[in-house]
Coordinates of C-alpha atoms in Angstrom, one line a residue:
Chain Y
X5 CA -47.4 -85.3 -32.5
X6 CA -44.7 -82.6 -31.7
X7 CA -44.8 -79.7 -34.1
X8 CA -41.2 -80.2 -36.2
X9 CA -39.2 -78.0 -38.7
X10 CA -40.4 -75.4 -40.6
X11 CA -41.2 -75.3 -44.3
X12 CA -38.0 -73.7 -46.4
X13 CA -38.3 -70.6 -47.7
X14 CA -39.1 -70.7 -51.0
X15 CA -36.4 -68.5 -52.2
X16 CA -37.7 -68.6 -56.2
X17 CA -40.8 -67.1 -54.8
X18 CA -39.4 -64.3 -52.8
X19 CA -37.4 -61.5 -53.9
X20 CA -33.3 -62.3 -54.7
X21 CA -30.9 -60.5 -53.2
X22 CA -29.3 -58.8 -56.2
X23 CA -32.1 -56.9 -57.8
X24 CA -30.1 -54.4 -60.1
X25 CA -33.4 -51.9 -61.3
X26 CA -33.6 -51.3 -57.8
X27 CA -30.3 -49.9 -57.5
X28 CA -29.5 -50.1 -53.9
X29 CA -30.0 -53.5 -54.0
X30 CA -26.4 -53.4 -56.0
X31 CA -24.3 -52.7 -52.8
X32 CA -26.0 -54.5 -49.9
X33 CA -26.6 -57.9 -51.4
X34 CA -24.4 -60.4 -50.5
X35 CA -22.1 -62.1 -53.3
X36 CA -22.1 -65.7 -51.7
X37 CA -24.7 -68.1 -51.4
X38 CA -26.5 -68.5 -47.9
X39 CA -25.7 -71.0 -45.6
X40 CA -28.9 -73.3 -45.3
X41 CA -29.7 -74.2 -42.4
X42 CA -31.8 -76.8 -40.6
X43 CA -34.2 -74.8 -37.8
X44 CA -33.1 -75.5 -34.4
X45 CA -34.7 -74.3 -31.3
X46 CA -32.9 -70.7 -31.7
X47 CA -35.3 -70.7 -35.3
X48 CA -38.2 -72.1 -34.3
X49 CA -37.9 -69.6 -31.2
X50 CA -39.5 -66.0 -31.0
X51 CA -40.5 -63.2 -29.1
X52 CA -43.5 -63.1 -27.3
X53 CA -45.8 -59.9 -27.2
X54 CA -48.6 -59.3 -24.8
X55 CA -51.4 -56.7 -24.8
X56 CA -49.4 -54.7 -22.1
X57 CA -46.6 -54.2 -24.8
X58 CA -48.9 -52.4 -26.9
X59 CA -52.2 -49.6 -25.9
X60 CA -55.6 -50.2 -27.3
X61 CA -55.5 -47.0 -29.7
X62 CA -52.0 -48.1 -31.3
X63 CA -54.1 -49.5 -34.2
X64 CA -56.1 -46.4 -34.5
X65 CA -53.6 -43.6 -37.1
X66 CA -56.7 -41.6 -37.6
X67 CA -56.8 -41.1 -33.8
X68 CA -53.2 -41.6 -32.1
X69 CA -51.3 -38.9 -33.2
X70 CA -53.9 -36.2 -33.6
X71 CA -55.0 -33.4 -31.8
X72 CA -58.1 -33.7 -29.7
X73 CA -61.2 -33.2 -31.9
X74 CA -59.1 -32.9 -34.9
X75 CA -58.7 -35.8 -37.6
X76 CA -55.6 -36.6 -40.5
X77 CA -56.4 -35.5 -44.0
X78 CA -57.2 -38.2 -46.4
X79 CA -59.0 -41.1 -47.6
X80 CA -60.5 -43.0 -44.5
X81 CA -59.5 -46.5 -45.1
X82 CA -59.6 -50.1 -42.8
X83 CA -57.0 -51.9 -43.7
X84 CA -57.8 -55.7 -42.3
X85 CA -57.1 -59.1 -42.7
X86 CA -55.7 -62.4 -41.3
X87 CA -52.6 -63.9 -40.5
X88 CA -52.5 -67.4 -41.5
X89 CA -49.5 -69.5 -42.1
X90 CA -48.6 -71.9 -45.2
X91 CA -51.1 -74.8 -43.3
X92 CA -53.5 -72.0 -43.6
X93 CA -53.8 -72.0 -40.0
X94 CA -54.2 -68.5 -37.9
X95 CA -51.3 -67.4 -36.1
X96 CA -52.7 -65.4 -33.5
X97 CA -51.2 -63.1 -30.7
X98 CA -49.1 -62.5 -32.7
X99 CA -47.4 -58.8 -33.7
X100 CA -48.4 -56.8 -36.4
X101 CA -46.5 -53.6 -37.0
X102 CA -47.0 -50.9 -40.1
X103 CA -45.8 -47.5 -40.9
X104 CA -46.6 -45.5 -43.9
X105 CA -46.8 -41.9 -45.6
X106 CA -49.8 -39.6 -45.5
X107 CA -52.2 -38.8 -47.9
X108 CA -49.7 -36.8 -49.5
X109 CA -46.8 -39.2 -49.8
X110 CA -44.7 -37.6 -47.1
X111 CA -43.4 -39.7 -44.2
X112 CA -43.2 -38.0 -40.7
X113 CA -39.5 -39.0 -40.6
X114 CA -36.6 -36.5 -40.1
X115 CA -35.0 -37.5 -43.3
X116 CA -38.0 -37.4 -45.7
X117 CA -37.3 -33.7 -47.4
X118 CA -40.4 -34.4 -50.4
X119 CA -41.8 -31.1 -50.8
X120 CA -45.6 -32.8 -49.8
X121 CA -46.6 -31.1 -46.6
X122 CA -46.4 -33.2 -43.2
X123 CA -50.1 -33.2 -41.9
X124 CA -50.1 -32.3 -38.2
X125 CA -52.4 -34.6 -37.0
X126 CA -50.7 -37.5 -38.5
X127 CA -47.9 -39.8 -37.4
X128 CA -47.9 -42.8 -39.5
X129 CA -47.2 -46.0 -37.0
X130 CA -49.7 -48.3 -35.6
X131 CA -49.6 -52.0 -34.2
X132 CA -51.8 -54.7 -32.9
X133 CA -52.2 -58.3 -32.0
X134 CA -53.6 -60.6 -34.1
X135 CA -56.8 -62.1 -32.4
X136 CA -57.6 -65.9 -31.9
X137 CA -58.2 -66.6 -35.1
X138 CA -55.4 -64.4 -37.0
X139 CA -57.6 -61.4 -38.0
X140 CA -56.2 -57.7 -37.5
X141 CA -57.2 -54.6 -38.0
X142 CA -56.4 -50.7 -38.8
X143 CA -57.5 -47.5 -39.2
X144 CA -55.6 -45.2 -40.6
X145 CA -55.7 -42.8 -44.1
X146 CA -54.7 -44.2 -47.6
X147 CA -51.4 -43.4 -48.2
X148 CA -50.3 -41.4 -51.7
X149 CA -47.7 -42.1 -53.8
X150 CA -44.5 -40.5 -53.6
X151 CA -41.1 -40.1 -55.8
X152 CA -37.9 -41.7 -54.8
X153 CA -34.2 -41.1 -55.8
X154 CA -34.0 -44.6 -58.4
X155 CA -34.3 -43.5 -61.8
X156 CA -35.3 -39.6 -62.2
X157 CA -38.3 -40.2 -62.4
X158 CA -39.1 -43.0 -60.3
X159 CA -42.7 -42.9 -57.7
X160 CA -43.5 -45.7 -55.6
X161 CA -47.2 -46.9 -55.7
X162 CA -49.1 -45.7 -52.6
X163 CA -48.2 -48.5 -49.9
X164 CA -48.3 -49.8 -46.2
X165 CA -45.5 -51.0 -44.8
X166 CA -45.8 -54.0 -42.8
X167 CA -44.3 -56.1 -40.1
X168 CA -44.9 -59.8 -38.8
X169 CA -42.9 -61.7 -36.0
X170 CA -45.4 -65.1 -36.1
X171 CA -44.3 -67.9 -33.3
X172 CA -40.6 -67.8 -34.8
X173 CA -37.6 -66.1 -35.6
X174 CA -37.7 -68.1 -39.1
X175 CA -41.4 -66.8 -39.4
X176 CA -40.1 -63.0 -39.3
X177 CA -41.6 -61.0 -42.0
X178 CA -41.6 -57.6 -43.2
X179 CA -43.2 -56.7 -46.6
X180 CA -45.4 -54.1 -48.1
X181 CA -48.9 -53.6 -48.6
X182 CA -50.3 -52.4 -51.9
X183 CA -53.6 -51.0 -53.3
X184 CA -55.9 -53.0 -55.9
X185 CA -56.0 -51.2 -59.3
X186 CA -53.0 -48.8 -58.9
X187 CA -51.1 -48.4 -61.8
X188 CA -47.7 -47.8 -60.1
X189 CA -47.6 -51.0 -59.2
X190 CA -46.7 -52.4 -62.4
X191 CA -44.0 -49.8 -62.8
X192 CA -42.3 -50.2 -59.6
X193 CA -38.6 -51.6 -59.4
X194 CA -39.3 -52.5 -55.8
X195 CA -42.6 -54.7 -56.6
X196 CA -40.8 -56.2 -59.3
X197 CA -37.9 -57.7 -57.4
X198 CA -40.5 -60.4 -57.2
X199 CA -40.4 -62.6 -60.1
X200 CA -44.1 -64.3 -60.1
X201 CA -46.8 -62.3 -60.7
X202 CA -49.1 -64.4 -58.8
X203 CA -46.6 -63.8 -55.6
X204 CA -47.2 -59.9 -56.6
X205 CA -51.0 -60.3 -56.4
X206 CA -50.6 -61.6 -52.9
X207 CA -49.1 -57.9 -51.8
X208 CA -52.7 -55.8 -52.8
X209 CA -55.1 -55.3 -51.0
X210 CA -58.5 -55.6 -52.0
X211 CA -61.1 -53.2 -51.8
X212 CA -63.4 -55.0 -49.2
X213 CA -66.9 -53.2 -49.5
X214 CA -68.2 -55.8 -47.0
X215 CA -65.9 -54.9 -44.3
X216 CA -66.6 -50.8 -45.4
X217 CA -68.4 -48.5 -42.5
X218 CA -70.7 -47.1 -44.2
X219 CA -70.9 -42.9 -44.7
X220 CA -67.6 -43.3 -42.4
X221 CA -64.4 -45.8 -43.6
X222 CA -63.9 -47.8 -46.7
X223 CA -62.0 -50.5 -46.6
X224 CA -59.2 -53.0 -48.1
X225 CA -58.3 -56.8 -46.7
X226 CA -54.7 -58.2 -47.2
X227 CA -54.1 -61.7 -45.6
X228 CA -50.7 -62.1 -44.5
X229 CA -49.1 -65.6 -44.8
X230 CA -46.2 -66.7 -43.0
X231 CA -44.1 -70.0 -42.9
X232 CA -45.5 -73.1 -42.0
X233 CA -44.6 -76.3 -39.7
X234 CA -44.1 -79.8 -40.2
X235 CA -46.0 -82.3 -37.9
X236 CA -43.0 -84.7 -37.1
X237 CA -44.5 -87.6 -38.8
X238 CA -41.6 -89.7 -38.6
X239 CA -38.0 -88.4 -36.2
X240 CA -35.3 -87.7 -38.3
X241 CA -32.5 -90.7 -37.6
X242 CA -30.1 -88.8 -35.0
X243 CA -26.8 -87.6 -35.9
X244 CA -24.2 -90.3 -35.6
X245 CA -26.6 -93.1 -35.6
Chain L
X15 CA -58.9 -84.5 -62.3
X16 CA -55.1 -83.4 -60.8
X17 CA -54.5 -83.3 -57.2
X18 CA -53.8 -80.3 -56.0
X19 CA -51.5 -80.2 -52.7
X20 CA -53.4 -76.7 -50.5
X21 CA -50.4 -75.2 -49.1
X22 CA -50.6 -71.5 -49.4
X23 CA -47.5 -69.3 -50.3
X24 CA -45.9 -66.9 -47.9
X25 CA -46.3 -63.4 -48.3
X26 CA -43.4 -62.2 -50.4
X27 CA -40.9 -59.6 -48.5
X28 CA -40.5 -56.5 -49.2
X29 CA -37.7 -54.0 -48.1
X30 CA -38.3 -52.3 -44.6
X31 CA -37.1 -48.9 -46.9
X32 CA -35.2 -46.1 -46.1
X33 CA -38.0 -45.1 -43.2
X34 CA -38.1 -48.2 -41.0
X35 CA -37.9 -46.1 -38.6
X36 CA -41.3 -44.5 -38.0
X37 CA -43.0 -48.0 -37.5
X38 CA -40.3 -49.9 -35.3
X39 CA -38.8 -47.0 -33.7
X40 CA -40.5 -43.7 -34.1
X41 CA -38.2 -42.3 -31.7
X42 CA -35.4 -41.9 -33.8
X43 CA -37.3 -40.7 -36.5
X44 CA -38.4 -37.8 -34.3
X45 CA -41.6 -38.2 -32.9
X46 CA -42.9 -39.5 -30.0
X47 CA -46.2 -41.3 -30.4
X48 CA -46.3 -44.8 -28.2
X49 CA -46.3 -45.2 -24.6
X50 CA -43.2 -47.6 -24.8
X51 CA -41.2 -48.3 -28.0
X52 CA -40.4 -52.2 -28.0
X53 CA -37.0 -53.7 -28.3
X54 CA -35.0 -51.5 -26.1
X55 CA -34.3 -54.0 -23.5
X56 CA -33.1 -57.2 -23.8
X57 CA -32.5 -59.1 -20.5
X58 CA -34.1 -56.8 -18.1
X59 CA -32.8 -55.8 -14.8
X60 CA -32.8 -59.6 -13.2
X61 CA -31.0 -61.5 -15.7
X62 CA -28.3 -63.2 -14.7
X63 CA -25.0 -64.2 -16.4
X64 CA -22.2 -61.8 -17.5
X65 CA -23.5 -57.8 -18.7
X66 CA -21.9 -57.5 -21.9
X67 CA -22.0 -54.4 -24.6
X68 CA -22.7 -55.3 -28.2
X69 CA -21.4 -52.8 -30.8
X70 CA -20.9 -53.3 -34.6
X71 CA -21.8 -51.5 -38.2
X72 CA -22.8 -53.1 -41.0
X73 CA -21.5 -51.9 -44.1
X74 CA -22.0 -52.2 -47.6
X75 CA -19.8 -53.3 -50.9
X76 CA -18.4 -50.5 -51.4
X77 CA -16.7 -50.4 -47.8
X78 CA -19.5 -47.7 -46.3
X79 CA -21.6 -48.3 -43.1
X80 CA -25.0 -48.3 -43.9
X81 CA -26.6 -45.1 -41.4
X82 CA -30.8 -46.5 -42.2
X83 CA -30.0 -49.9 -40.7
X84 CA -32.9 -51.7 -38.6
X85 CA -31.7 -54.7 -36.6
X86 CA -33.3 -57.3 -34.1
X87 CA -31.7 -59.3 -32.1
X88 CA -33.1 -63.1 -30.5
X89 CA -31.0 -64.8 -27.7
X90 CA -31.2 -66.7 -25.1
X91 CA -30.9 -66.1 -21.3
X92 CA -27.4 -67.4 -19.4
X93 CA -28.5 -71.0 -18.9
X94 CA -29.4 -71.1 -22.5
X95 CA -33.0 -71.1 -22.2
X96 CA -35.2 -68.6 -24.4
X97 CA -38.1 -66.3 -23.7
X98 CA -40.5 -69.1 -26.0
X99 CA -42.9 -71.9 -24.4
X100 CA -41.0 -74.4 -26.9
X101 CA -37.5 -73.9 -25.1
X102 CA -37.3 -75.5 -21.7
X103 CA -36.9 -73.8 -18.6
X104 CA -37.9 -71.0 -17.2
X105 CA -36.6 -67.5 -18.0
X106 CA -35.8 -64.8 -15.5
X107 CA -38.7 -62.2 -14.8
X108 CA -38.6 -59.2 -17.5
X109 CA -36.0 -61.6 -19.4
X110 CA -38.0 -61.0 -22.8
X111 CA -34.3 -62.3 -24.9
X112 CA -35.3 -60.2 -28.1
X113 CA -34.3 -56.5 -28.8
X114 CA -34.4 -53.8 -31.7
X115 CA -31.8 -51.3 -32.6
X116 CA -31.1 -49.1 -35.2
X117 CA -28.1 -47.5 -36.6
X118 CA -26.9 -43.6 -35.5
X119 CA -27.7 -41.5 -38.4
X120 CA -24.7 -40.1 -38.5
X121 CA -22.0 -42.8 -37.6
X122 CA -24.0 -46.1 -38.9
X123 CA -22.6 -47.0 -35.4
X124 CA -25.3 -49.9 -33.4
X125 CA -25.0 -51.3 -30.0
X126 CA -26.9 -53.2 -27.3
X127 CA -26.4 -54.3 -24.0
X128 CA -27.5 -57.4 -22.6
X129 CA -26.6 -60.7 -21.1
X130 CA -24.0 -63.1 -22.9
X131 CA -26.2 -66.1 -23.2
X132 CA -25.3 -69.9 -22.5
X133 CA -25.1 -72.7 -24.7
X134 CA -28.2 -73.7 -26.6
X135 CA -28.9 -77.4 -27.5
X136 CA -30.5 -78.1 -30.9
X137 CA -33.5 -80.7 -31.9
X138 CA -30.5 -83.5 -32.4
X139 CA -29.0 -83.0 -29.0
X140 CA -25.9 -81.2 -30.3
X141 CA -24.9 -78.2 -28.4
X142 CA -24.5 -75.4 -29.9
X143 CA -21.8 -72.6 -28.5
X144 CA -23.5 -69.5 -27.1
X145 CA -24.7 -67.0 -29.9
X146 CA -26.8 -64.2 -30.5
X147 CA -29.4 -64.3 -33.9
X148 CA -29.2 -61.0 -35.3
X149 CA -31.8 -60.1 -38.3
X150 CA -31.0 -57.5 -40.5
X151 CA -33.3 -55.0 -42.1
X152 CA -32.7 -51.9 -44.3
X153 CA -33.6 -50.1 -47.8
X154 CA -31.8 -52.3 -50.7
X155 CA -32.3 -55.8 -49.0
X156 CA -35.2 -57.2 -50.2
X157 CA -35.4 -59.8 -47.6
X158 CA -33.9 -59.3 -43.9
X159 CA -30.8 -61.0 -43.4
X160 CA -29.6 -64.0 -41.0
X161 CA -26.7 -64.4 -39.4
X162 CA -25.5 -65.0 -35.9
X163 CA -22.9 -63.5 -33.6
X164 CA -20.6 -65.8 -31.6
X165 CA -18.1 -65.2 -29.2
X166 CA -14.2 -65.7 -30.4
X167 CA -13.3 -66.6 -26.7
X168 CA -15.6 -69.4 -26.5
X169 CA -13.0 -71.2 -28.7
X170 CA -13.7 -74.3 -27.6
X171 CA -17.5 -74.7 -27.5
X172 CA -16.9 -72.6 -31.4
X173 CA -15.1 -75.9 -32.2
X174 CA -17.8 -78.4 -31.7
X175 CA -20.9 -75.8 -33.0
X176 CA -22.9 -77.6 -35.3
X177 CA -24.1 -74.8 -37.4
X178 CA -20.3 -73.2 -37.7
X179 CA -19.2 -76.6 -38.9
X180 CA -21.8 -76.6 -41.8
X181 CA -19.4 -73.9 -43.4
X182 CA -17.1 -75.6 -45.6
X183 CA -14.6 -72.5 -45.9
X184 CA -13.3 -72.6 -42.7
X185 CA -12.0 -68.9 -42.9
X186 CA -15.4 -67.3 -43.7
X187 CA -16.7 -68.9 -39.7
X188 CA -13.9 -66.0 -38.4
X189 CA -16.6 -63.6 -39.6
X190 CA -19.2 -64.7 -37.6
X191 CA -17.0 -63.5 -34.5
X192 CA -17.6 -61.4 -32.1
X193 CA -14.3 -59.4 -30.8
X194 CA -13.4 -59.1 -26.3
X195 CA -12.4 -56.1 -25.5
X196 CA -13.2 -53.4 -22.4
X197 CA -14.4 -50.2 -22.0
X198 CA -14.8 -48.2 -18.8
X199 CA -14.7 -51.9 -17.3
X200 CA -17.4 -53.0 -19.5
X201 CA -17.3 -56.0 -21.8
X202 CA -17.6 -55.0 -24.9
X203 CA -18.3 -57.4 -27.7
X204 CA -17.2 -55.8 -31.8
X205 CA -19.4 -57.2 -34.8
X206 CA -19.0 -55.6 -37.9
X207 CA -21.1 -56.6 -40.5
X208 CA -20.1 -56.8 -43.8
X209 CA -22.8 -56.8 -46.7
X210 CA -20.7 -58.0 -49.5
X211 CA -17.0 -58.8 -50.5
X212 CA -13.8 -58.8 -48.8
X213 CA -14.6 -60.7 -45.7
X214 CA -18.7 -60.9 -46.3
X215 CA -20.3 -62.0 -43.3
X216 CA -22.0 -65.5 -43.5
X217 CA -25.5 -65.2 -44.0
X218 CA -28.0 -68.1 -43.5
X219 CA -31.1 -69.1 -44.9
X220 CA -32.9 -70.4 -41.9

């Protein structure tokens, strides 16, 4: 059986467009409806990524930007997990990108001017493949929260930033990852641009005491799931026929 | 007892934010920290087919280009074929047909050069004209955008594409253009981007 179409977006579980307490949302959503669009083989399509894209200690941020002998400041975390899609099948080989603030809630980026110091031995970026069976894994320091420019008082909950490619341009995914039990999450006009709690739960990580190195790295799992395929059970009729 | 159908959900999306940057191309953010950033070449040096430039903004409602723009682009290679075991046909050697660009913090000005790719044919048979998938990532949009870039002087095979047809307001296809012109004896294609209002650029939910 060839592998057909993929699923539709669910667009009433994912964030609209127009999300006015985020504010700007206001000026770079667009006003019409989208143009659906069945998947054709410039969809169901993607880059393909291979181990010499990417270096072993890429997936290291406790170890890729810092000085020989010299370690980031912060809470040692592994962040870890799998990515499945909505079959609940792995998608391996697949990219897995994230960038995030330090432990301090500043972000090594030239337009970041929060008065939290940058930590030298930090840099913020780490990728990796997804393995045969969908699982990745990072090292890295938990980030802190840090106040943004919405309302005057605004402070996003500490987060990872995340990005997925999957088999398929329509699979493309970028999202955020957040911490069990922080209380900024509920406050946050970012998180709640998605209407269903239960699609909320499915951004925070858990603490994952299993997965923990002990007297070393604690650690959090977040499963990542992306859009899933059809088995062609019956061919659509062709155009015209 | 109820049935229970044992689909998960996908992973709500988030906004990339306003420092996209230091994950896909910590380069511009100013630091240098992998061995080779991804997404700076499209077609590679043995592609063939016409070398074209790609340049555009993308600006917002209230007529300003955005300057914390991510986007990627997916094509395919001059005989229509992409980098992807389900497309058939080989590709050329370092063809990898997908690329990553960001906006000039300054200008909001983006650009890429690559190959201008052939025409693709879809699951029903039905050509489609030669185009470029562009995704669209920034702070404010909560889920990266689709659209696709076509050529205005492929008039013809524009005529009979399948997925410019689906758009009932036959003026709004005109933004999905891609303006000819030359520089330095380069082809140079124009796509501006246009978030919202006058002349919003078709967006499609793929």
């Amino acid at each position: 059986m060839k592998p057909g179409p993929y699923y539709q977006r669910d667009r009433q579980w994912q964030p609209a467009a127009l999300t006015p307490d985020y504010k700007t949302s206001v000026s770079r959503s667009p006003q019409y409806s989208m143009i659906s669009l069945e998947t054709t083989v410039s969809e169901v399509t993607g880059p393909v990524f291979g181990h010499n894209d990417i270096d072993p200690l890429d997936r290291d941020l406790l170890n890729n930007f810092a000085k020989p002998g010299e370690s980031p400041i912060g809470e040692r975390i592994i962040l870890h997990g799998r990515v499945l899609d909505e079959n609940a099948k792995p998608v391996p080989n697949t990219l897995v990108e994230i960038w995030q603030a330090n432990a301090g809630g500043r972000y090594r980026h030239r337009k970041d001017t929060y008065l939290a110091p940058i930590d030298p031995n930090f840099g913020g970026c780490g990728r990796t493949l997804t393995d045969e069976d969908g699982h990745y894994h990072f090292r890295t320091v938990k980030p802190g929260a840090y106040p943004w420019r919405n309302w005057v008082n605004s402070w996003r909950p500490a987060h990872v930033h995340i990005s997925v490619f999957g088999s398929a341009f329509a699979q493309r995914l970028i999202t955020q990852c957040y911490f069990e039990g922080d209380p900024l999450i509920a406050k946050c006009p970012i998180v709640n641009t998605i209407p269903d709690s239960d699609a909320i739960e499915q951004l925070i990580a858990r603490l994952d005491l299993n997965a923990t190195l002990p007297l070393d790295t604690i650690a959090y799992k977040l499963d990542i799931v992306l859009r899933g395929r059809r088995s062609t059970l019956f061919e659509n009729r062709p155009e015209g026929n | 007892m109820r049935q229970h159908l044992d689909y998960l959900k996908e992973t709500p999306s988030q906004t990339a934010g306003p420092y996209v940057h230091i994950g896909l191309a910590p380069g511009a953010a100013g630091f240098e920290i992998y061995n080779q950033e991804l997404g700076w070449d499209i077609a590679g040096p043995n592609a063939a087919g016409e070398r074209i430039r790609v340049e555009g903004r993308v600006i917002d409602g209230m007529g300003s280009p955005i300057k914390d723009v991510l986007l990627e682009a997916w094509q395919a290679n001059a005989n229509g074929i992409y980098a992807h075991p389900e497309s058939e046909g080989d590709v050329e050697d370092g063809f990898r047909g997908w690329g990553r660009v960001i906006t000039n913090f300054e200008t909001g000005e983006w650009g890429f050069d690559t190959v201008k790719p052939g025409s693709v044919t879809d699951g029903n048979s039905r050509v489609m004209a030669p185009h470029i998938s562009l995704w669209i990532v920034a702070r404010g949009i909560n889920v990266g955008l689709h659209t696709r870039l076509y050529f205005e002087d492929e008039r013809d095979a524009n005529a009979g594409d399948p997925v410019l047809n689906l758009i009932e307001w036959e003026h709004r296809r005109a933004t999905l253009y891609a303006k000819r012109g030359e520089r330095d004896g380069k082809t140079v294609y124009r796509f501006d981007i246009k978030l919202q209002g006058e002349d919003e650029t078709v967006f499609f939910d793929i």
